Coordinates of C-alpha atoms in Angstrom, one line a residue:
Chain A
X1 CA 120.0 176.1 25.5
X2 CA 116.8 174.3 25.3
X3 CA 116.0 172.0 27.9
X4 CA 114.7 168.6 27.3
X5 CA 111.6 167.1 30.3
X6 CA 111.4 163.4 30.0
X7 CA 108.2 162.1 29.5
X8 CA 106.9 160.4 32.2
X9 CA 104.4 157.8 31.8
X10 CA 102.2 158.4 34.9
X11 CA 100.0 154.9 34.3
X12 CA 103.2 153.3 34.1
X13 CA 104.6 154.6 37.5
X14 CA 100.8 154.1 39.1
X15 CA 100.6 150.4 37.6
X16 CA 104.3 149.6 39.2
X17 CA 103.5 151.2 42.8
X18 CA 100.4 149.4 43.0
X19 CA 102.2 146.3 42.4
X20 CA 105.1 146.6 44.8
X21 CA 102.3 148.1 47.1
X22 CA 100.7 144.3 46.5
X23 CA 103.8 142.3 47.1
X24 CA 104.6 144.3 50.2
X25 CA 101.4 143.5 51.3
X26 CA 101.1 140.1 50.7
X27 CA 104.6 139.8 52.6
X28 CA 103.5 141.4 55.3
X29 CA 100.0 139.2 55.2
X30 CA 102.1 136.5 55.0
X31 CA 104.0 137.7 58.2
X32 CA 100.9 138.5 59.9
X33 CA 99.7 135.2 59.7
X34 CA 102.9 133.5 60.7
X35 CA 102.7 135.1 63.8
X36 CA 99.2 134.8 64.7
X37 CA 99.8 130.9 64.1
X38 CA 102.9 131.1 66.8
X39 CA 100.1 133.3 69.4
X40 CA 97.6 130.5 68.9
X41 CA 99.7 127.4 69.3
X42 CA 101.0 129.7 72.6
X43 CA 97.3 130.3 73.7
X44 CA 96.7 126.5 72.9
X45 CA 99.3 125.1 75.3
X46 CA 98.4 127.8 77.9
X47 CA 94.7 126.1 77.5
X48 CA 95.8 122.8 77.9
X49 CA 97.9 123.6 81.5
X50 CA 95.1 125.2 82.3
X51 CA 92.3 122.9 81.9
X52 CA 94.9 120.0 83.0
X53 CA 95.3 121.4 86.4
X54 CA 91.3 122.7 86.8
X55 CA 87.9 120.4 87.1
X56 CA 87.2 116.7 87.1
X57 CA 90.1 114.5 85.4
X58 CA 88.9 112.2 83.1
X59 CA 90.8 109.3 84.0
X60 CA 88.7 106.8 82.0
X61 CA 89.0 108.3 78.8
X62 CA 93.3 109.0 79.5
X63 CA 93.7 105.3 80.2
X64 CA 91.7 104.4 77.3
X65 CA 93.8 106.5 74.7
X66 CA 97.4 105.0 76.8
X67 CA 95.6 101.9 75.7
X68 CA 95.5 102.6 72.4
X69 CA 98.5 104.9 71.5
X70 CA 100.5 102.0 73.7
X71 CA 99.2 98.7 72.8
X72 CA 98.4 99.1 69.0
X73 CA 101.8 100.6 68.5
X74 CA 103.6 98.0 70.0
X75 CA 103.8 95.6 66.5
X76 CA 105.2 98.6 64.9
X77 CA 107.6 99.5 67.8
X78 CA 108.4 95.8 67.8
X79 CA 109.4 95.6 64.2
X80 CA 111.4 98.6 64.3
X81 CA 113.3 98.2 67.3
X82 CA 114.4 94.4 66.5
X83 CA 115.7 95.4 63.0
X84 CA 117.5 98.6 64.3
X85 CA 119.9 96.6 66.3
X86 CA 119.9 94.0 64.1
X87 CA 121.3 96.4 61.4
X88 CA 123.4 97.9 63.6
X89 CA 124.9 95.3 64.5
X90 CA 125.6 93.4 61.1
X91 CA 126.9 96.8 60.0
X92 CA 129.4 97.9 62.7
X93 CA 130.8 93.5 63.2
X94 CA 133.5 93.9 60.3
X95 CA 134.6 97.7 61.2
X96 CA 134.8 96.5 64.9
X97 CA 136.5 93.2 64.1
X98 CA 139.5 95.1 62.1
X99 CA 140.7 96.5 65.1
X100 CA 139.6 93.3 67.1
X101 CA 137.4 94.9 69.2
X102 CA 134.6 92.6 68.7
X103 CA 133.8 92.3 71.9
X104 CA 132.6 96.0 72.7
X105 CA 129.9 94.8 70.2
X106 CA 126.8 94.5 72.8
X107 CA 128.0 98.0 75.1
X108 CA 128.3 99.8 71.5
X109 CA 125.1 99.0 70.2
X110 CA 123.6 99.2 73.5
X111 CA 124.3 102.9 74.1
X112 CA 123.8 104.2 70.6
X113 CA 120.2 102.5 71.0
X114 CA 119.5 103.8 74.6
X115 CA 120.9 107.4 74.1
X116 CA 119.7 108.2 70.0
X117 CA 118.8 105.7 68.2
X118 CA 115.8 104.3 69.7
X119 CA 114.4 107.9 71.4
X120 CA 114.4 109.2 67.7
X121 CA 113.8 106.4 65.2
X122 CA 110.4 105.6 67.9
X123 CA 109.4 109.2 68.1
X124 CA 109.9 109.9 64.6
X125 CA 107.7 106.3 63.9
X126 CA 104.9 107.6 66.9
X127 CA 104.9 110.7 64.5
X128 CA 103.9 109.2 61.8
X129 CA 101.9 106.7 63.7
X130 CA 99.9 108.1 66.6
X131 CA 100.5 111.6 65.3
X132 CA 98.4 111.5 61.9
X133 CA 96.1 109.2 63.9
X134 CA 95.4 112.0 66.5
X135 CA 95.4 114.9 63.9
X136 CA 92.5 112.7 61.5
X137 CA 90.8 111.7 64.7
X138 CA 90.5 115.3 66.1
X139 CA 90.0 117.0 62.0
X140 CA 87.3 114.3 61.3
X141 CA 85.7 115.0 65.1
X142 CA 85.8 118.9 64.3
X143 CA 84.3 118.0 60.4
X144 CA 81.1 116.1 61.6
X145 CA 80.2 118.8 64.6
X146 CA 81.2 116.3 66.9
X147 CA 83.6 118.4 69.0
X148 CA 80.5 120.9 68.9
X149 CA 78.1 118.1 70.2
X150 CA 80.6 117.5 73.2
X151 CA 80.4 121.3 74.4
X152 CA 76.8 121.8 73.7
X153 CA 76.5 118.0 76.2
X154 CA 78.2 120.0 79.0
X155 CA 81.6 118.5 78.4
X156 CA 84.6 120.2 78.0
X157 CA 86.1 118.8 74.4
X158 CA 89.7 120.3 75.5
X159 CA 89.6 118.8 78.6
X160 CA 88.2 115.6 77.1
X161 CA 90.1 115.1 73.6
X162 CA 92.8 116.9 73.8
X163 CA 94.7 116.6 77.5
X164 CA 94.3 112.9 77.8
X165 CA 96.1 112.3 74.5
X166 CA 98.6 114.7 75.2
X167 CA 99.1 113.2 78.4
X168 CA 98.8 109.6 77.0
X169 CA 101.3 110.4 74.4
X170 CA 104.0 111.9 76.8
X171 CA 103.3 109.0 79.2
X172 CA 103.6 106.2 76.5
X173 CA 106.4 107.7 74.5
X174 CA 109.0 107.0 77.1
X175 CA 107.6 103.3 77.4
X176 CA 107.7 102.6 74.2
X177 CA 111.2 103.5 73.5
X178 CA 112.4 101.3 76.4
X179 CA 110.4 98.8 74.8
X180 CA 112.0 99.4 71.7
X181 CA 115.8 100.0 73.2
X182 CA 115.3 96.1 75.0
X183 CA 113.9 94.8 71.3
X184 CA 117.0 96.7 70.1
X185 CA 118.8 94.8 71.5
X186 CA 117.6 91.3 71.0
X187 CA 117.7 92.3 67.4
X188 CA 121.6 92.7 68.2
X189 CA 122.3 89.3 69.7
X190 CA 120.2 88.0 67.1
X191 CA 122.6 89.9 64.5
X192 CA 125.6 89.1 66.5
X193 CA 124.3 84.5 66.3
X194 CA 124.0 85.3 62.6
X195 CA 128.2 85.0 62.1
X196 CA 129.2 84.1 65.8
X197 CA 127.8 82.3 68.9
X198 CA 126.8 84.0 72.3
X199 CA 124.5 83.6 74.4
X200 CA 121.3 85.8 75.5
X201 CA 122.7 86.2 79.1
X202 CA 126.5 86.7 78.1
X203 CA 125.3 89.4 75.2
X204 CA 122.9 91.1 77.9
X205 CA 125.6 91.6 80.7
X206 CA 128.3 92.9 77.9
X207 CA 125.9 95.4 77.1
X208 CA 124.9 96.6 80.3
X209 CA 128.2 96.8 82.1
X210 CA 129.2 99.6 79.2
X211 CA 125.8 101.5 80.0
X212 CA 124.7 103.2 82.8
X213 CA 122.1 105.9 84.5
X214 CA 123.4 108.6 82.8
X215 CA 122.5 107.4 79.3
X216 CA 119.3 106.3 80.2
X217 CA 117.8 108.9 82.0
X218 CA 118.7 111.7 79.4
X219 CA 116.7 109.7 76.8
X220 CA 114.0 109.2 78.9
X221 CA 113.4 112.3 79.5
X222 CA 113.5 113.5 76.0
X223 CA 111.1 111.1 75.5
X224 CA 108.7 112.7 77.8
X225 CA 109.2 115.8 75.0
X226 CA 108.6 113.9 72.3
X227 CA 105.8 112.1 73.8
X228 CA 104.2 116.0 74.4
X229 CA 105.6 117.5 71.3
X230 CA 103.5 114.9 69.2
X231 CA 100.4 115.1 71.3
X232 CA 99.9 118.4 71.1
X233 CA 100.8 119.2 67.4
X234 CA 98.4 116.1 66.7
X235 CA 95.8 117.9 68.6
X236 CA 96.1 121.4 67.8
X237 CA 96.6 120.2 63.8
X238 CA 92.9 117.8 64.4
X239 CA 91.3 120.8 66.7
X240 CA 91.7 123.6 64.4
X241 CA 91.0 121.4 60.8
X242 CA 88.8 123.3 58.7
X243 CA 85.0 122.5 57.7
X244 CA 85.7 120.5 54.8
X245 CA 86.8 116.7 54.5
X246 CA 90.1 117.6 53.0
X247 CA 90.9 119.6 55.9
X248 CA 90.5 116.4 57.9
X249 CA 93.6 114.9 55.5
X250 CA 95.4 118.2 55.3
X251 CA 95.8 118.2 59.5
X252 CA 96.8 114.6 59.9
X253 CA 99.6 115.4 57.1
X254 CA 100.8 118.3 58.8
X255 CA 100.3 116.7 62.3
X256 CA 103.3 113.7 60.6
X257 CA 105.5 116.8 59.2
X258 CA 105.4 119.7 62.0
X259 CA 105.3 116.7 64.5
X260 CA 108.7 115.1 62.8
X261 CA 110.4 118.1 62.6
X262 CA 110.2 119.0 66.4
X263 CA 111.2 115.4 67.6
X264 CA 114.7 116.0 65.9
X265 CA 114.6 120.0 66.9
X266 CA 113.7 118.6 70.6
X267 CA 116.8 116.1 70.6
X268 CA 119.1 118.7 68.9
X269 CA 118.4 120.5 71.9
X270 CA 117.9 118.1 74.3
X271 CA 121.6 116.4 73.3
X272 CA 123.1 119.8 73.5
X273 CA 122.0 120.1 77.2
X274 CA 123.0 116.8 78.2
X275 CA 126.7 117.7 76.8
X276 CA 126.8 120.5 79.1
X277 CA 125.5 119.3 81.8
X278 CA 127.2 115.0 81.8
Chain B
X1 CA 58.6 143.1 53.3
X2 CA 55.2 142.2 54.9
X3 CA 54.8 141.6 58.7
X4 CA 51.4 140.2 59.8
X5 CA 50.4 140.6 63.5
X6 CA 51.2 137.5 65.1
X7 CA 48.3 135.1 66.4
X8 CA 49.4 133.9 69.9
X9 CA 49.0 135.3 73.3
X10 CA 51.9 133.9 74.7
X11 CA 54.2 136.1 77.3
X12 CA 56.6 133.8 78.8
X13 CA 59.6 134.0 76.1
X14 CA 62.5 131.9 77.2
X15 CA 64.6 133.1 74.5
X16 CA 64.4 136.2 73.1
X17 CA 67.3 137.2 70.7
X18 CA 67.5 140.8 70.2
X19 CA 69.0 142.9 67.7
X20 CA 71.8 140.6 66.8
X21 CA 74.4 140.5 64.4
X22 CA 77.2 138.6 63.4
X23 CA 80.2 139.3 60.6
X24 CA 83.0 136.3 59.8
X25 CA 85.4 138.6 58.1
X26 CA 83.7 140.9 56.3
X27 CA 80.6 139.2 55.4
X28 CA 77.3 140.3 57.8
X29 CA 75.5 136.9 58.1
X30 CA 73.3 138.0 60.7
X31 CA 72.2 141.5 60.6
X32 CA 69.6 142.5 63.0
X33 CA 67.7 139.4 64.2
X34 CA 65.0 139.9 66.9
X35 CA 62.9 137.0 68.0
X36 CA 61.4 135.0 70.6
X37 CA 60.9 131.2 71.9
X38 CA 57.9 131.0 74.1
X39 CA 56.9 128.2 76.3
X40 CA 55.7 124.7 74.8
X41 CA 56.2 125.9 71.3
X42 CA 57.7 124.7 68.0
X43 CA 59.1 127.9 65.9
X44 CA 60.2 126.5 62.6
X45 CA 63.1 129.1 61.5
X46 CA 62.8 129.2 57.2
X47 CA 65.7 130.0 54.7
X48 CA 67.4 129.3 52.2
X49 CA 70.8 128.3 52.4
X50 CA 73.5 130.7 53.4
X51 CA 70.8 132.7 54.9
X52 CA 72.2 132.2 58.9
X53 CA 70.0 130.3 60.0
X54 CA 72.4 127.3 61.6
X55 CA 74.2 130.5 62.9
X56 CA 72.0 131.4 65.1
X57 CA 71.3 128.7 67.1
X58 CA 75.2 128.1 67.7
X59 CA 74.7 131.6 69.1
X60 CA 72.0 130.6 71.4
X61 CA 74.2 128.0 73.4
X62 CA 77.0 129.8 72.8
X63 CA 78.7 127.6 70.4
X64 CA 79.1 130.5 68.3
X65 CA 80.1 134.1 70.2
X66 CA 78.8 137.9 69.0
X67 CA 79.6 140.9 70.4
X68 CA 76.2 142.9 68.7
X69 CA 72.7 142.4 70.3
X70 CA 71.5 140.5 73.0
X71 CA 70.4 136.4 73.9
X72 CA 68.6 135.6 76.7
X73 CA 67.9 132.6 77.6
X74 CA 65.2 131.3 80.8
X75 CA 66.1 135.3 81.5
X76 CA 69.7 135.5 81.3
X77 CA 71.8 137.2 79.1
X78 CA 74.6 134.8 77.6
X79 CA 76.7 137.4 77.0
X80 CA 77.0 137.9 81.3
X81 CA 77.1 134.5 81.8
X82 CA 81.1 133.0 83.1
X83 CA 81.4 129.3 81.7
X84 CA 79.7 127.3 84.7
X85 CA 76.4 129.6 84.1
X86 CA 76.6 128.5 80.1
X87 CA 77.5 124.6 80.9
X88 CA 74.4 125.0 83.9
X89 CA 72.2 126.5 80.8
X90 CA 73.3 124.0 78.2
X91 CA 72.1 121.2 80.4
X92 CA 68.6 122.5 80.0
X93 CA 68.8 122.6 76.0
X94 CA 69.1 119.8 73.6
X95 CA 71.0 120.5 70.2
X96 CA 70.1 118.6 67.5
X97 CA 73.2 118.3 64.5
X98 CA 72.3 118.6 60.9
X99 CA 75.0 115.5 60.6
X100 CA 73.7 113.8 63.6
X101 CA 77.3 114.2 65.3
X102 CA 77.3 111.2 67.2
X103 CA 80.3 109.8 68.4
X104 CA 82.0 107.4 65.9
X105 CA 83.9 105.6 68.3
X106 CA 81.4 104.7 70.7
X107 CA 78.4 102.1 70.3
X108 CA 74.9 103.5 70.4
X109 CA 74.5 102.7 74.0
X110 CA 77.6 104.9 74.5
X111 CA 76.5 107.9 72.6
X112 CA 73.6 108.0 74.9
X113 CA 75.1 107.7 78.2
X114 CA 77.7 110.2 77.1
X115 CA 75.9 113.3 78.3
X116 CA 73.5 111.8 80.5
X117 CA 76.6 110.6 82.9
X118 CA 77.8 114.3 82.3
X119 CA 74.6 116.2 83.2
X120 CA 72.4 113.7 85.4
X121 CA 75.4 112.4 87.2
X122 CA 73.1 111.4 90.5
X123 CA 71.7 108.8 88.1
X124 CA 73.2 104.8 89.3
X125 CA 73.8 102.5 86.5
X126 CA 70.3 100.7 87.0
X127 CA 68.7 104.0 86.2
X128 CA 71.4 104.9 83.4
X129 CA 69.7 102.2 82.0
X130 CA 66.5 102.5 82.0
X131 CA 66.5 105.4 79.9
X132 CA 69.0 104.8 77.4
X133 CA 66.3 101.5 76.7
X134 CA 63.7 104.2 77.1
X135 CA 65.0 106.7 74.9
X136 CA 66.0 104.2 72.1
X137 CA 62.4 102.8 72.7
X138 CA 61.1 106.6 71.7
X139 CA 62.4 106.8 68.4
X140 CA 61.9 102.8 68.0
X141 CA 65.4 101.7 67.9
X142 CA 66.3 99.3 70.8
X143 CA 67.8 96.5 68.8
X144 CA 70.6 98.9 67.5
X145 CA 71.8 99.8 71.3
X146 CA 75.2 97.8 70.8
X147 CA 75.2 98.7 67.3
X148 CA 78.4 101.1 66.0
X149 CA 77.4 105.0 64.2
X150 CA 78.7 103.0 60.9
X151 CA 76.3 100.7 60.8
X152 CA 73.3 102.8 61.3
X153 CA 71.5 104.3 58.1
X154 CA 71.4 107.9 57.9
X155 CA 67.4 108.0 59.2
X156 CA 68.7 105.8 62.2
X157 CA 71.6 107.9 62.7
X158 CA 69.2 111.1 63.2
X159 CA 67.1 108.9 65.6
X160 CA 69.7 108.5 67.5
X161 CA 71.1 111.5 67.8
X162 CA 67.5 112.5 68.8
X163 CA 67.2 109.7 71.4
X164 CA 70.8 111.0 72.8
X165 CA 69.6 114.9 72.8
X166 CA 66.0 113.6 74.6
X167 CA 67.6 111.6 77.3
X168 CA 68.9 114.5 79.3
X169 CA 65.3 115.6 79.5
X170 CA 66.1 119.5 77.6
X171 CA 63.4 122.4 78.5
X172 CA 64.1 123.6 75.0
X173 CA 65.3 121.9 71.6
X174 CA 66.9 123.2 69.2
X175 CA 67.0 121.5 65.7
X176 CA 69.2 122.1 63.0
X177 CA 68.2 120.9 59.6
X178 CA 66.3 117.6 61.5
X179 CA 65.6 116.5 57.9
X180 CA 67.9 117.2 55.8
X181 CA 69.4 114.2 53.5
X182 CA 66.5 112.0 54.4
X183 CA 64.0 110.2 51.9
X184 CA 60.9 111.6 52.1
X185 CA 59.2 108.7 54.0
X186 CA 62.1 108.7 57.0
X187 CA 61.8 112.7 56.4
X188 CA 58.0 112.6 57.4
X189 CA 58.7 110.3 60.4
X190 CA 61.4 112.5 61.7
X191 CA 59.0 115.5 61.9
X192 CA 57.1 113.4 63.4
X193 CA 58.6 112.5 66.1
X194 CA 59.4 116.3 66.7
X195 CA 56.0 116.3 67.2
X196 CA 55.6 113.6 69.4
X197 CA 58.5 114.7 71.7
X198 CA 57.1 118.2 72.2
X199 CA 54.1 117.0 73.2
X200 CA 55.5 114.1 75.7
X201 CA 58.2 116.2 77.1
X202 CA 56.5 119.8 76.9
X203 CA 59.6 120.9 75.5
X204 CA 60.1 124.3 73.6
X205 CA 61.7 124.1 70.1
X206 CA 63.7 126.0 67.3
X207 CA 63.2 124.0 64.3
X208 CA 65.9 125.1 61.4
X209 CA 64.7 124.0 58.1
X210 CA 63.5 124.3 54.3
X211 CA 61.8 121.5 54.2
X212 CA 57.9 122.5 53.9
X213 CA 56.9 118.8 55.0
X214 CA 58.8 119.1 58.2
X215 CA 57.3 122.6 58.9
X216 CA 54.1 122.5 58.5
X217 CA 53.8 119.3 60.5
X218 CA 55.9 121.0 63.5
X219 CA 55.7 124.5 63.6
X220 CA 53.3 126.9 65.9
X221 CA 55.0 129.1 64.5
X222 CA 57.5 130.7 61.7
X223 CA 59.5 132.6 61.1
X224 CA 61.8 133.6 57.5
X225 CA 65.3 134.7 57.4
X226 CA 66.7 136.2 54.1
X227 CA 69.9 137.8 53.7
X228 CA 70.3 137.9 57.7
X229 CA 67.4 139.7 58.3
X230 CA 63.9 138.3 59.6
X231 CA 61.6 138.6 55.9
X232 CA 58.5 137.3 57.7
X233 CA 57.1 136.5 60.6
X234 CA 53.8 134.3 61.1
X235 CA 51.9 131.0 61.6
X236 CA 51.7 128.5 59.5
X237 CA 48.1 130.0 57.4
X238 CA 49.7 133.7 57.5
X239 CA 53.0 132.0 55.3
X240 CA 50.1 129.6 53.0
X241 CA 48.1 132.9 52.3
X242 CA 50.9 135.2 51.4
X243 CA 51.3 136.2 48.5
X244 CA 55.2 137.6 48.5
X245 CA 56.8 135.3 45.6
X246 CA 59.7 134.2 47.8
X247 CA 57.3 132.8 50.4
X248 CA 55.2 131.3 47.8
X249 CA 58.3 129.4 46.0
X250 CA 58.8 128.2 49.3
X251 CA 55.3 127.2 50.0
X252 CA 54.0 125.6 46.8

């Protein structure tokens, strides 16, 4: 019986190896550099706790940037807020009115502003808003060496830049969306005078007697998160932007996107502990 | 590679730089770079671009860090030093930006106070002050003190940036790329003022450059890096009397 060997095509086998050999390690590159991003945001917030607590404070410079993440967000916040009740309201009058429950109107749209709605819609707006300003601020700052010319001026640029807008953002945030929940509201008595006639005081004390501390001090303090989440995704996004100028638009992009996606990870969370614990 | 003997009889170095080398990633930018700053002198550092010479003044105040060869700086090894030493020894050196760096969202008066508030904090407003006016008056720009960075040309940007390195009163300067961008007229008054601030301030510099102009008008001495690696070392009639051809493209 004769036996028959295969040919193999050695160059063949070599050529396929080296290419499963690439895509394994470009996986594993990949990997690699996943986790070294998770390490340096880790090493990042350490440095911010730590220079937080250590050294002078720069209080001028924190009340400045509460100045301006506050203030020149308020026409936005404004905007926002009025029309969210206002839409909520127009939307839920018929469905309400069917079952003749018209008058749990104000207490309705009161909690779904104080507990979600206005916690989320402002954070996911100071996002977009504060966050892409921070990330371009800090990118551009980094670009033009003038994060450099802080350090070499005997000033710490972390302690500077980056903890007084991460503290002005998780000071504001809260603010803002009680600013927003009370514009909220207006917006729903406004909505509510479009096909009806209350009055301001009447509409108010409808919609406080349904709420109480319990749904406002869960959002507030998920506010607080959001306010720090943002901060320091705008900041680490600005502070480690690369040497060119499109790195300066790449971080405030990523700053709006990363910084989106946690606000609504953070109240996933934050909702699922307030369920278990009210 | 030709080394003449240098000309000067100076001893006091206040930085010496020894053997140092620096690798991002896999490229060596800097591969064994020995030199010295002396007392009251301008050492113009040559190049072309890409040849590490920004790199290594970052190393010098430590903006950049290295784990081969030595810095020492008024006698003190950066390397030893925690991060009060290297904020106590930046006070005493002024760092000059190739883009000027100043702070966009502060006026021109700002800029300036910025790190004399920092470093000179014993200084009342009165005095803050006076030299910021003083400063400004150096590089002959007081009527832009409440101006914004974005209204200053690039020449007055430099200026200030200069006025806002002088005003902490530096023992050394180090310059990076003073001229660079510049016409040729606002080039030639940039070096100088270089000039003129070494010899008001007695100050020591490191002049990074490949403008000819700019060094010949400032530097005691100079000094060539290629590839990483000194290429020549001289004064200012060694470099115009070689005859290597890289020197020569440089000088003619």
């Amino acid at each position: 019986m004769k036996i028959v060997i295969p040919k193999i095509d050695v160059n063949k086998i070599a050529s396929h190896s080296i290419k499963i050999s690439e895509k394994t390690l470009a996986k594993s590159e990949l990997a690699n550099e996943f986790l070294l991003g998770i390490g340096n945001v880790v090493l990042f917030i350490q440095r911010i706790f730590t220079e937080m607590f250590s050294g002078r404070a720069e209080f001028k410079e924190f009340i400045y940037q509460c100045y301006q993440m506050g203030n020149k967000s308020l026409p936005l916040i404004s905007v926002t807020g009025t029309i969210m009740g206002l839409v909520l309201t127009i939307q839920s009058r018929p469905v309400l009115a069917e079952f003749g429950a018209e008058s749990l109107l104000p207490g309705m749209v009161a909690i779904s502003l104080i507990r979600e709605i206005g916690p989320v819609i402002t954070g996911l707006i100071c996002a977009g808003k504060i966050g892409s300003g921070i990330g371009a601020e800090l990118g551009s700052m980094k670009v033009t060496e003038q994060i450099e010319a802080m350090e070499v001026s005997s000033t710490n640029p972390m302690k500077f830049l980056v903890v007084t807008r991460v503290l002005a953002t998780t000071v504001m945030l809260p603010l803002l969306v009680l600013y927003a929940d009370a514009l909220g509201i207006i917006g729903s008595w406004i909505g509510a005078n479009i096909k009806g006639d209350v009055t301001i005081s009447l509409f108010f004390s409808q919609a406080f007697s349904q709420v109480g501390f319990n749904d406002f001090i869960p959002s507030v303090i998920k506010s607080f998160f959001f306010g720090a989440v943002i901060g320091i995704v705008g900041c680490y996004k600005g502070y480690n932007a690369g040497r060119g100028t499109e790195s300066v638009g790449k971080a405030a992009n990523s700053a709006v996107v990363i910084g989106s996606l946690l606000v609504l990870i953070v109240d996933v969370i934050a909702v699922q502990i307030t369920d278990m614990l009210l | 590679m030709e080394k003449p003997e240098l000309n000067n009889n100076q001893t006091d170095a206040i930085i010496e730089v020894k053997n140092l080398q620096i690798k991002f990633g896999k490229q060596e930018v800097l591969k064994d770079v020995t030199l010295n700053l002396y007392k009251g002198e301008n050492l113009v550092v040559l190049g072309k671009s890409g040849s590490g010479k920004s790199v290594l003044i970052k190393c010098i105040v430590n903006l950049l860090t290295f784990k081969n060869g030595t810095i020492k700086v008024f006698g003190d090894d950066i390397l030893l030093m925690n991060r009060n030493e290297i904020s106590s020894m930046r006070k005493k050196i002024g760092f000059l930006f190739q883009s000027g760096a100043l702070y966009d969202s502060m006026t021109v008066k700002e800029n300036i106070e910025f790190p004399l508030r920092r470093i000179k904090s014993e200084l009342n407003e009165k005095e803050i002050d006076e030299k910021v006016k003083e400063v400004l008056e150096n590089v002959g720009l007081i009527d832009s003190i409440n101006k914004m960075p974005s209204q200053l040309s690039g020449g007055m940007r430099k200026r200030i940036s200069l006025a806002r390195t002088i005003v902490i009163d530096p023992l050394i300067m180090l310059y990076d790329e003073p001229t660079t961008g510049l016409d040729p007229i606002t080039a030639n008054e940039i070096s100088e003022l270089i000039k003129n601030i070494q010899e008001k301030y007695n100050t020591a510099s490191i002049i990074i450059t490949h403008d000819i102009h700019c060094a010949r008008t400032t530097a005691d001495r100079l000094v060539m890096l290629r590839e990483g690696e000194i290429y020549l070392e001289g004064n200012l009639k060694q470099f115009e009397e070689s005859k290597d051809e890289m020197i020569m493209s440089f000088f003619k």
